[in-house]
Short mmCIF file of C-alpha atoms and ligand atoms in Angstrom, two decimals:
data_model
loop_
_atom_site.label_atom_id
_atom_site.label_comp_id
_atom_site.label_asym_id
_atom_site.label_seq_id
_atom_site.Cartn_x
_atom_site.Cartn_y
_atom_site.Cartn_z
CA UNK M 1 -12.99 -37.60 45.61
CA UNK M 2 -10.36 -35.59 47.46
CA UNK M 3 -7.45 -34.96 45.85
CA UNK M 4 -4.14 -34.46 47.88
CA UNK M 5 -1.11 -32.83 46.94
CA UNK M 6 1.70 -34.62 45.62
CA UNK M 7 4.72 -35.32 47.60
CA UNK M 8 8.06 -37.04 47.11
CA UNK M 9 11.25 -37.57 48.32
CA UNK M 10 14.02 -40.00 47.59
CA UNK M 11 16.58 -41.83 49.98
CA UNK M 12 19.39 -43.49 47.79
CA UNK M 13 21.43 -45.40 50.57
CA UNK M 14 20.42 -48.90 50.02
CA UNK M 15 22.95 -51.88 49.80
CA UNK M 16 20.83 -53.87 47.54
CA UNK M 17 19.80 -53.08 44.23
CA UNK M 18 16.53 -52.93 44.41
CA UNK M 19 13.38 -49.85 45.03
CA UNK M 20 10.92 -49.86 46.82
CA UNK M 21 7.75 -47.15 46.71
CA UNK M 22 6.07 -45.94 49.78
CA UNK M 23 3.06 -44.28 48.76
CA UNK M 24 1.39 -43.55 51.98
CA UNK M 25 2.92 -41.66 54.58
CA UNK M 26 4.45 -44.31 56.68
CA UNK M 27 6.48 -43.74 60.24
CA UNK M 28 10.47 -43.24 60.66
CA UNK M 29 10.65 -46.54 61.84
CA UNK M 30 9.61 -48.58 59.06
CA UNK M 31 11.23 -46.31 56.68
CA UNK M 32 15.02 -46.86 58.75
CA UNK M 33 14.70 -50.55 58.16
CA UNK M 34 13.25 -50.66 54.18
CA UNK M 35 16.26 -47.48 53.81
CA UNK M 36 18.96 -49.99 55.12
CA UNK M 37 18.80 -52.50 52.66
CA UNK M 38 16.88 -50.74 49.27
CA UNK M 39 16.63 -47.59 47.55
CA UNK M 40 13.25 -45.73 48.44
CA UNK M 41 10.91 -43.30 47.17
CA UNK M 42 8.16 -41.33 49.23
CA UNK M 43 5.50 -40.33 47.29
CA UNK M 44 2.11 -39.86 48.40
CA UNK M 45 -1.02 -38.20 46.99
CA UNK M 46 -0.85 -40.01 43.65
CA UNK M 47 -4.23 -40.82 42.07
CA UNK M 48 -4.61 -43.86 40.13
CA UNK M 49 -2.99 -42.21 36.32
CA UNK M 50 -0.19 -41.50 38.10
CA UNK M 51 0.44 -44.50 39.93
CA UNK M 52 0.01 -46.31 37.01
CA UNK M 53 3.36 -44.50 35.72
CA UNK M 54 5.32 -44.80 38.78
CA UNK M 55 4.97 -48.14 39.50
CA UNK M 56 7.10 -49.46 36.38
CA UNK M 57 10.71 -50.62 38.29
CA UNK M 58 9.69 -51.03 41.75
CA UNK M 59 10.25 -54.33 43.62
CA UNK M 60 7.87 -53.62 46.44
CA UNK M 61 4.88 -50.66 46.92
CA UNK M 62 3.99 -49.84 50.52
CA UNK M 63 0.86 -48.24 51.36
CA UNK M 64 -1.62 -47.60 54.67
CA UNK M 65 -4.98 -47.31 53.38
CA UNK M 66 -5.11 -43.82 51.74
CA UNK M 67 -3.50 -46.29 48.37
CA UNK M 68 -6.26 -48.15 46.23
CA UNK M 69 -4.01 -50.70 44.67
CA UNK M 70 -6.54 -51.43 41.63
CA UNK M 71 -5.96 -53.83 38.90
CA UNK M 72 -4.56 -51.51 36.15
CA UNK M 73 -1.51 -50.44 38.54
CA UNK M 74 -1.44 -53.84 39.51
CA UNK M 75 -0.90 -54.72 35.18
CA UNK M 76 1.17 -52.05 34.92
CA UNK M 77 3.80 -53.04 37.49
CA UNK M 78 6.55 -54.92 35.42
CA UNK M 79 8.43 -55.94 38.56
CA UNK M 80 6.72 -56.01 42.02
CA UNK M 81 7.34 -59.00 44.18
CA UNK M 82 5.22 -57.53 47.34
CA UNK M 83 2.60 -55.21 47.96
CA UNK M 84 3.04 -54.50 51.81
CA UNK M 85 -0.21 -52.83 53.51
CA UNK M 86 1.21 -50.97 57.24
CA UNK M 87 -2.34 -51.70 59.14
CA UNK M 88 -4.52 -55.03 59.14
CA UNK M 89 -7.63 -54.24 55.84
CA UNK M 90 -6.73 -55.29 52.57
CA UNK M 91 -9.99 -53.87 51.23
CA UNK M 92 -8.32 -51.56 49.06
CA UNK M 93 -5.90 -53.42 47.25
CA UNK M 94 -7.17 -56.09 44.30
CA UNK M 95 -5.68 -59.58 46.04
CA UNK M 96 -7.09 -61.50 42.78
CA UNK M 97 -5.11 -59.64 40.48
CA UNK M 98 -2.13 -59.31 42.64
CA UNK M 99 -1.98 -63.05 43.03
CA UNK M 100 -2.76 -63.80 39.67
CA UNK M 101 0.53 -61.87 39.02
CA UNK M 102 2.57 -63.75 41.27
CA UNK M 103 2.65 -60.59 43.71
CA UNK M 104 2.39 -61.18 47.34
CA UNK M 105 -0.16 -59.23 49.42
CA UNK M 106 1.05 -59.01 53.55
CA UNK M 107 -0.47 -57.18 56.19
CA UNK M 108 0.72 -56.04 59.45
CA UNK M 109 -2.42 -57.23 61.40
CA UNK M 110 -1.17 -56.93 64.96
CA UNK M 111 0.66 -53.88 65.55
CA UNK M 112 -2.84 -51.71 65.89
CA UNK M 113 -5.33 -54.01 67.17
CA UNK M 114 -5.03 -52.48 70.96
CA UNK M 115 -5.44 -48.87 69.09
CA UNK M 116 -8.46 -50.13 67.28
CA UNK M 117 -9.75 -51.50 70.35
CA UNK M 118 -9.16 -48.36 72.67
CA UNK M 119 -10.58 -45.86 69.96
CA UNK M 120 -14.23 -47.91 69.96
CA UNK M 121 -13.91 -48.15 73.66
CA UNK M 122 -13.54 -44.26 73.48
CA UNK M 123 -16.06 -43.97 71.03
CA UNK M 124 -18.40 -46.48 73.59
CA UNK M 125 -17.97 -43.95 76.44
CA UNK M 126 -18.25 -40.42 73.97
CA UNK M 127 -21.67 -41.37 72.66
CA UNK M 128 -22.79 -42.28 75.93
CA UNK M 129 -21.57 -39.48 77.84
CA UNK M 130 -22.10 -36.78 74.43
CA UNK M 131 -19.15 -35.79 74.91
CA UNK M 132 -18.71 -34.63 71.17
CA UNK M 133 -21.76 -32.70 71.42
CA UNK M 134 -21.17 -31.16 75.02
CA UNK M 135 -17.84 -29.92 73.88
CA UNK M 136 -19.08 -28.15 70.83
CA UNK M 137 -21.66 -26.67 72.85
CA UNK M 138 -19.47 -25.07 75.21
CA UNK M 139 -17.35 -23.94 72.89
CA UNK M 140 -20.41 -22.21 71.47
CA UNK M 141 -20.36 -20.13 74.60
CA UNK M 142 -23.43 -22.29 75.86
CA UNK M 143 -23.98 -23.93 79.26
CA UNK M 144 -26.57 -26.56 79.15
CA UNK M 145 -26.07 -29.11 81.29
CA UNK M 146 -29.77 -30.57 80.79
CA UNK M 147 -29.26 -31.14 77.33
CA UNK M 148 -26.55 -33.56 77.26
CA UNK M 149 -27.15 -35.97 80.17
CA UNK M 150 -25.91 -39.47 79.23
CA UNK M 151 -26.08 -43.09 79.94
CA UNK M 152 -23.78 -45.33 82.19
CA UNK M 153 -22.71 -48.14 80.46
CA UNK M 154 -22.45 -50.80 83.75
CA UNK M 155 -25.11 -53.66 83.17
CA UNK M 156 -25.52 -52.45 79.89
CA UNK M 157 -25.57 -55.33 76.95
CA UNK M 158 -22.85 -54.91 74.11
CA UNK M 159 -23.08 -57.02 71.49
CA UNK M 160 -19.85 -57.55 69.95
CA UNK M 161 -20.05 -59.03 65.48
CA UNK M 162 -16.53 -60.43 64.75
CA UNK M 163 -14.32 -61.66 67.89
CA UNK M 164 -10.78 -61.77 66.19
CA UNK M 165 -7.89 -59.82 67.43
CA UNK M 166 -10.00 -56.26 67.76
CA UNK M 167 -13.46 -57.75 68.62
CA UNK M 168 -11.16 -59.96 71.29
CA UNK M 169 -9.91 -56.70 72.89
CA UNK M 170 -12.69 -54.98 73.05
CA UNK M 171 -14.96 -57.43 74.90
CA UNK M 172 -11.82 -57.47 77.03
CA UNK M 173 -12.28 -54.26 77.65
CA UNK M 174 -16.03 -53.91 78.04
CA UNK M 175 -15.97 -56.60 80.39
CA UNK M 176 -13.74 -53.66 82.31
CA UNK M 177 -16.73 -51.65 82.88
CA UNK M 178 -18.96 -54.11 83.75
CA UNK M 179 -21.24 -54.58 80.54
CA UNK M 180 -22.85 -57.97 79.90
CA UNK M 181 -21.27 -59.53 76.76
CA UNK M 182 -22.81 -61.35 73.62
CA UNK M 183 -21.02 -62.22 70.01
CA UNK M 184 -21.33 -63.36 66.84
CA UNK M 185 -18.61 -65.07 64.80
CA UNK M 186 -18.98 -68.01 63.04
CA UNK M 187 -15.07 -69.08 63.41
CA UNK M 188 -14.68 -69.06 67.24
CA UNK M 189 -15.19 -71.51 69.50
CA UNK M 190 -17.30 -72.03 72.44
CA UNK M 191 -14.42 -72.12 74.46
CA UNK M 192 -12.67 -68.90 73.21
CA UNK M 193 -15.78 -67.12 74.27
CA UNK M 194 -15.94 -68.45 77.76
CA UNK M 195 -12.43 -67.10 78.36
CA UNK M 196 -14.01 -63.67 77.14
CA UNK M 197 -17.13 -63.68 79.03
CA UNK M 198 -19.12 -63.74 75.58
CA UNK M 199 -22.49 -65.43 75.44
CA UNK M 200 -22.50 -66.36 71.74
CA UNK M 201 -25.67 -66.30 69.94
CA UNK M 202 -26.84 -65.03 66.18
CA UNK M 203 -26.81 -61.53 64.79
CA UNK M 204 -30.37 -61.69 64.96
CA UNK M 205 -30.35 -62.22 69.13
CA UNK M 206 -27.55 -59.84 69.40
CA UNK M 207 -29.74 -57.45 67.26
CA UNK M 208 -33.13 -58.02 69.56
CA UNK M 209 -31.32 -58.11 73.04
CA UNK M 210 -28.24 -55.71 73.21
CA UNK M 211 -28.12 -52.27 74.59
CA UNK M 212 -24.60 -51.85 72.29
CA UNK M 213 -23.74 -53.08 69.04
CA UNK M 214 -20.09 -52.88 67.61
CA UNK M 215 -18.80 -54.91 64.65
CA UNK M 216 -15.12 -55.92 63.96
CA UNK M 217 -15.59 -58.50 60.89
CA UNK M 218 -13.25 -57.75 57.89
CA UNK M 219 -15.45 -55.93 54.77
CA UNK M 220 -16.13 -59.63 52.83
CA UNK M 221 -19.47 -60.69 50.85
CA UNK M 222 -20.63 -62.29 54.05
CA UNK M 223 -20.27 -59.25 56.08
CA UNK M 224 -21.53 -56.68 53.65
CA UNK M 225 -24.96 -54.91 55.54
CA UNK M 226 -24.32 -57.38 58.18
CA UNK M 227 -26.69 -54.57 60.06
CA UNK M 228 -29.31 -53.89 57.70
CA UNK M 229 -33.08 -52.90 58.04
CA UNK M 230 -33.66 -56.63 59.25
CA UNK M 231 -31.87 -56.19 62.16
CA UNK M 232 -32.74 -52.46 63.06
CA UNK M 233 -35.98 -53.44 62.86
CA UNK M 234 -35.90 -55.97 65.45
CA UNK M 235 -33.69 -54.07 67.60
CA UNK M 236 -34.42 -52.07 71.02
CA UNK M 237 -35.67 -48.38 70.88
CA UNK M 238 -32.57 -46.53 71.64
CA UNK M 239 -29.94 -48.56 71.09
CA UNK M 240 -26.82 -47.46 70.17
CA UNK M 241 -24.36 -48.63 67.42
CA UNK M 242 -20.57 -48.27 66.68
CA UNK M 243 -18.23 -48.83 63.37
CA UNK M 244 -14.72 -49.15 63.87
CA UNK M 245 -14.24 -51.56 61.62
CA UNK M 246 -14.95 -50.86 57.62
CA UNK M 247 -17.63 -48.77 56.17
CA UNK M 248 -20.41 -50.83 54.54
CA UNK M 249 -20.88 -53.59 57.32
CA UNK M 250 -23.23 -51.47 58.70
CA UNK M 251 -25.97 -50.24 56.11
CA UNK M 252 -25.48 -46.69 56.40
CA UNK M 253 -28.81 -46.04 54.80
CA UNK M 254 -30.59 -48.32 57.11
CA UNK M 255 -28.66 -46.88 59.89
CA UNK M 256 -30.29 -43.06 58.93
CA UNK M 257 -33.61 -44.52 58.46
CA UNK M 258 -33.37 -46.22 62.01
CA UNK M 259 -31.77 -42.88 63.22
CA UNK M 260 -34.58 -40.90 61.56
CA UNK M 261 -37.42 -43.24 63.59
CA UNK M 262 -35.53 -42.95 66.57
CA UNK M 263 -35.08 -46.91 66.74
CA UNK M 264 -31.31 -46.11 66.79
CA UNK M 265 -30.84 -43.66 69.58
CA UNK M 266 -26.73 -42.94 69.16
CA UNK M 267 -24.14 -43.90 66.49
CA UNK M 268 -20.23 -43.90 66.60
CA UNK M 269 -18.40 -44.39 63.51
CA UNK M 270 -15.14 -44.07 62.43
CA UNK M 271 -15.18 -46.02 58.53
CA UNK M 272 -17.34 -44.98 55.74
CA UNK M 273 -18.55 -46.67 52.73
CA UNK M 274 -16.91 -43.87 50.56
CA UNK M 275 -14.00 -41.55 52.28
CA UNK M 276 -14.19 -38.74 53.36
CA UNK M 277 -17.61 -38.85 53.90
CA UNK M 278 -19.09 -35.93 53.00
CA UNK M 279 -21.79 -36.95 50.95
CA UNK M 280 -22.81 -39.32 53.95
CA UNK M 281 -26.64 -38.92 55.44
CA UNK M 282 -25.18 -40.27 58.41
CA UNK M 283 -22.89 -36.84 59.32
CA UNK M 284 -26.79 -34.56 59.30
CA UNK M 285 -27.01 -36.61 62.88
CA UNK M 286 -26.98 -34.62 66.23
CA UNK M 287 -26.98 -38.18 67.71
CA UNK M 288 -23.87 -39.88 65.49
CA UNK M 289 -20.72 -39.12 66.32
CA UNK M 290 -17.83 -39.92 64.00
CA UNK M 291 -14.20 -39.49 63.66
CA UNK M 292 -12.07 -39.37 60.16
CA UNK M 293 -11.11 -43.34 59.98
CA UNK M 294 -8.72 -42.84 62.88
CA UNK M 295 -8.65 -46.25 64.99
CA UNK M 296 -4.89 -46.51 64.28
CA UNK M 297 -3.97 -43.27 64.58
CA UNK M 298 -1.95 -43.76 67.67
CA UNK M 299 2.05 -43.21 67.24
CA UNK M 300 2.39 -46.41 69.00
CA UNK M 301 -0.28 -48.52 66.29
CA UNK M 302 1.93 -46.18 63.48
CA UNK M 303 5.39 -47.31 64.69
CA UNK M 304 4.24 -50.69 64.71
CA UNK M 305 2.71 -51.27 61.88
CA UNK M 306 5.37 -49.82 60.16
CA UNK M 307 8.46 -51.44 61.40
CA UNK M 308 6.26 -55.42 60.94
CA UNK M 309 5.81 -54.02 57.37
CA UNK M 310 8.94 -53.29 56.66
CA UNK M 311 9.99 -56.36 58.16
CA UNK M 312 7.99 -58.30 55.79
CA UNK M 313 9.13 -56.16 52.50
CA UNK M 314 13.55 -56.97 53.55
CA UNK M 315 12.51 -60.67 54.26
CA UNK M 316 10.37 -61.19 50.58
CA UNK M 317 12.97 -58.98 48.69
CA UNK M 318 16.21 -60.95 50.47
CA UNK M 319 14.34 -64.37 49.59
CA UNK M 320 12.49 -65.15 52.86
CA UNK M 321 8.71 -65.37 53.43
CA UNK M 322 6.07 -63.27 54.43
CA UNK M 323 4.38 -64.29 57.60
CA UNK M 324 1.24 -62.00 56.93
CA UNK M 325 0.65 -63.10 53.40
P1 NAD W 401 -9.46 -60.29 62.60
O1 NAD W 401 -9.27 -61.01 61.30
O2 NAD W 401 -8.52 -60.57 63.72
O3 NAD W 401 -10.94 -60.54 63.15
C1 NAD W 401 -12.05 -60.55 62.34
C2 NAD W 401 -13.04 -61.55 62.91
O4 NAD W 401 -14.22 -61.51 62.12
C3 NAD W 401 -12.52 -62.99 62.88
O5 NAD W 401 -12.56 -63.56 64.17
C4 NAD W 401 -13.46 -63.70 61.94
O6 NAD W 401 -13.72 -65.04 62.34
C5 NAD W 401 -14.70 -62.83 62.07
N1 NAD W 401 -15.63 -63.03 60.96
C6 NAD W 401 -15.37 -63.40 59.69
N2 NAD W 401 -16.52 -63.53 59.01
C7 NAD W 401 -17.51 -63.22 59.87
C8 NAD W 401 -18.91 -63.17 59.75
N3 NAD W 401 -19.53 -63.48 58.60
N4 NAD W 401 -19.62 -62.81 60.83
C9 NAD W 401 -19.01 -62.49 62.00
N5 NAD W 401 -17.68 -62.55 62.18
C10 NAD W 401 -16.94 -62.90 61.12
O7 NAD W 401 -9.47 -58.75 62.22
P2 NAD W 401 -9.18 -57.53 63.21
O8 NAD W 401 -7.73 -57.23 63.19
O9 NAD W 401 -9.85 -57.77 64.48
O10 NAD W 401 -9.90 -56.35 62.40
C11 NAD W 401 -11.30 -56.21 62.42
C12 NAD W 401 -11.74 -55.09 61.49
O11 NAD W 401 -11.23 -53.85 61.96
C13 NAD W 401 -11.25 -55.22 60.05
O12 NAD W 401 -12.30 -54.81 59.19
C14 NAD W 401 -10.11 -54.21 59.96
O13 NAD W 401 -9.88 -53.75 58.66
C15 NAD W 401 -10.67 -53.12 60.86
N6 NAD W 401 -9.70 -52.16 61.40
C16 NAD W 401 -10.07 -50.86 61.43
C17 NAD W 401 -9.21 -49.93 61.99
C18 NAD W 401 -9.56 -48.47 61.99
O14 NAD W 401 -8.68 -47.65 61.81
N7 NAD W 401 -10.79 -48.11 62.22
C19 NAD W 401 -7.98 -50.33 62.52
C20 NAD W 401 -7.64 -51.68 62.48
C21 NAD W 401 -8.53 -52.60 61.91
C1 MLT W 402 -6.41 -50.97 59.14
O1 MLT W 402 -7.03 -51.70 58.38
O2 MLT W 402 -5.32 -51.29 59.63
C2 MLT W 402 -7.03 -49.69 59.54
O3 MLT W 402 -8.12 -49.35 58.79
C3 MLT W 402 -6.09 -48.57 59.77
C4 MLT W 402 -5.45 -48.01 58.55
O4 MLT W 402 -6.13 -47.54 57.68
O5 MLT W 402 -4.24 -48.06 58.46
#
């Protein structure tokens, strides 16, 4: 596990008398809103120990994803109301124990979605064109054009798991370039994925006829190695994969043994089961390309996320309601 330095810093100027801990690195934005009304402390890079110790007093904890939010800071807490996550997963905070405590759990699922969406659209286009590769190369001092010619993606198949907000945009945007669209997700309607373009059908079809396959379910027991030998197996030679969504809906050991056959001919992924990765099989790939979790890394996703956040934490602690709880 990497372990980041510690840093903190205080802002004393709120009207109310309550505190609130940040313990990700969140944008000015958010921070302007929670510093108007509360007392706040910055402090990121704490492991679990010391979490555990500086949770005692605080009314709310903010956090992006870098926070696990596990059960024994959760027990330790003596007086948080809300546990406000800037970005849409709650995979790393323990709901059941918050809730058993009485602690609200909000999200800010909107304010990155297009970000999201863009990055595996980027991602789409890199692995096809080998960008990543082609750019190292030349770097290298080495001019091979030969070795990196790539694929259009027009009339190509993309087979899109989950069709919520992300999944939405980025058959939105696929339809863009002219790719064929199929989905999966059991909680849309036929209707819905007219208005996208998206022939539904089972993972299984999706697996057997699509040229692209790109998930955007939440991490949940149902989605867990959604893509698993099973599916590569039936797959096309060559197809190519993407994760943008959480590490572990894809198997990432099926996904090297596929990549090993050469069933899988290209992955993009940006979430890993464990992160950073290092340990992964899946990084030994000349054919994966990945990026350091950063769908949301956009200053506009940041700002957003951020400020609906913040939002949330002044309208629990003032006596309101969350709206993403
Ligand atoms: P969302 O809730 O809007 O959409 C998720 C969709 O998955 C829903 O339509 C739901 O019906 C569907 N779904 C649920 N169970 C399913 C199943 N068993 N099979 C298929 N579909 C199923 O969520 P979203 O905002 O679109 O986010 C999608 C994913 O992207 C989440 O995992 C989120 O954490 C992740 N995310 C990653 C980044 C990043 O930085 N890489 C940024 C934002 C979000
Ligand atoms: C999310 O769930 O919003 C994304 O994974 C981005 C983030 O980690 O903030």
């Amino acid at each position: 596990m990497l372990k980041f330095s510690i840093s903190c810093l205080s802002y004393l100027s709120g009207e109310i008398d309550m505190k609130v801990l940040v313990s990700d690195s969140l944008s000015n934005e958010g921070l302007e809103i929670l510093k108007e009304h509360f007392d706040i402390d910055v402090c990121t890079g704490l492991c679990e120990d010391e979490l555990v110790e500086k949770i005692k007093g605080y009314d709310a904890l903010v956090i992006r994803s870098g926070t696990q939010v596990t059960q024994r800071i959760i027990e330790a807490a003596d007086n948080l109301k809300i546990i406000g996550r800037a970005g849409v997963g709650v995979d790393n905070v323990d709901v059941d124990a918050a809730t058993k405590k009485g602690i609200i759990v909000a999200n800010a699922p909107e304010g990155n979605m297009i970000s999201a969406a863009e990055h595996t659209i980027a991602m789409m286009m890199s692995m096809s064109r080998n960008i990543p590769q082609a750019n190292a190369s030349l770097k290298a001092r080495e001019w091979k054009r030969n070795k990196f010619m790539g694929v259009e993606v027009k009339g190509k198949t993309l087979g899109v798991i989950g069709l919520g907000r992300i999944g939405s945009e980025v058959a939105k945007r696929a339809a863009g370039l002219e790719m064929n669209l199929m989905g999966y997700d059991p909680f849309i309607s036929e209707k819905r994925a007219m208005e996208l373009g998206v022939k539904l059908a089972t993972v299984n079809e999706i697996a057997k006829e699509a040229d692209y396959i790109t998930v955007h379910t939440p991490l949940i027991k149902e989605t867990r190695n959604i893509l698993d030998d099973e599916q590569f197996a039936l797959m096309k030679k060559g197809v190519r994969v993407l994760n943008c969504a959480r590490g572990g809906i894809i198997n990432e050991e099926a996904l090297a043994r596929a990549l090993e056959s050469g069933k899988v001919g290209g992955a993009a992924i940006d979430v890993f089961v464990e992160e950073p990765p290092f340990s992964s099989p899946l990084l030994n790939f000349d054919n994966v390309i990945v990026t350091p979790h950063l769908g949301a890394s956009t200053q506009e996703a940041q700002v957003n996320v951020a400020i609906d956040i913040a939002k949330e934490v002044v309208s629990v602690l003032t006596g309101g309601s969350a709206k993403n709880a």
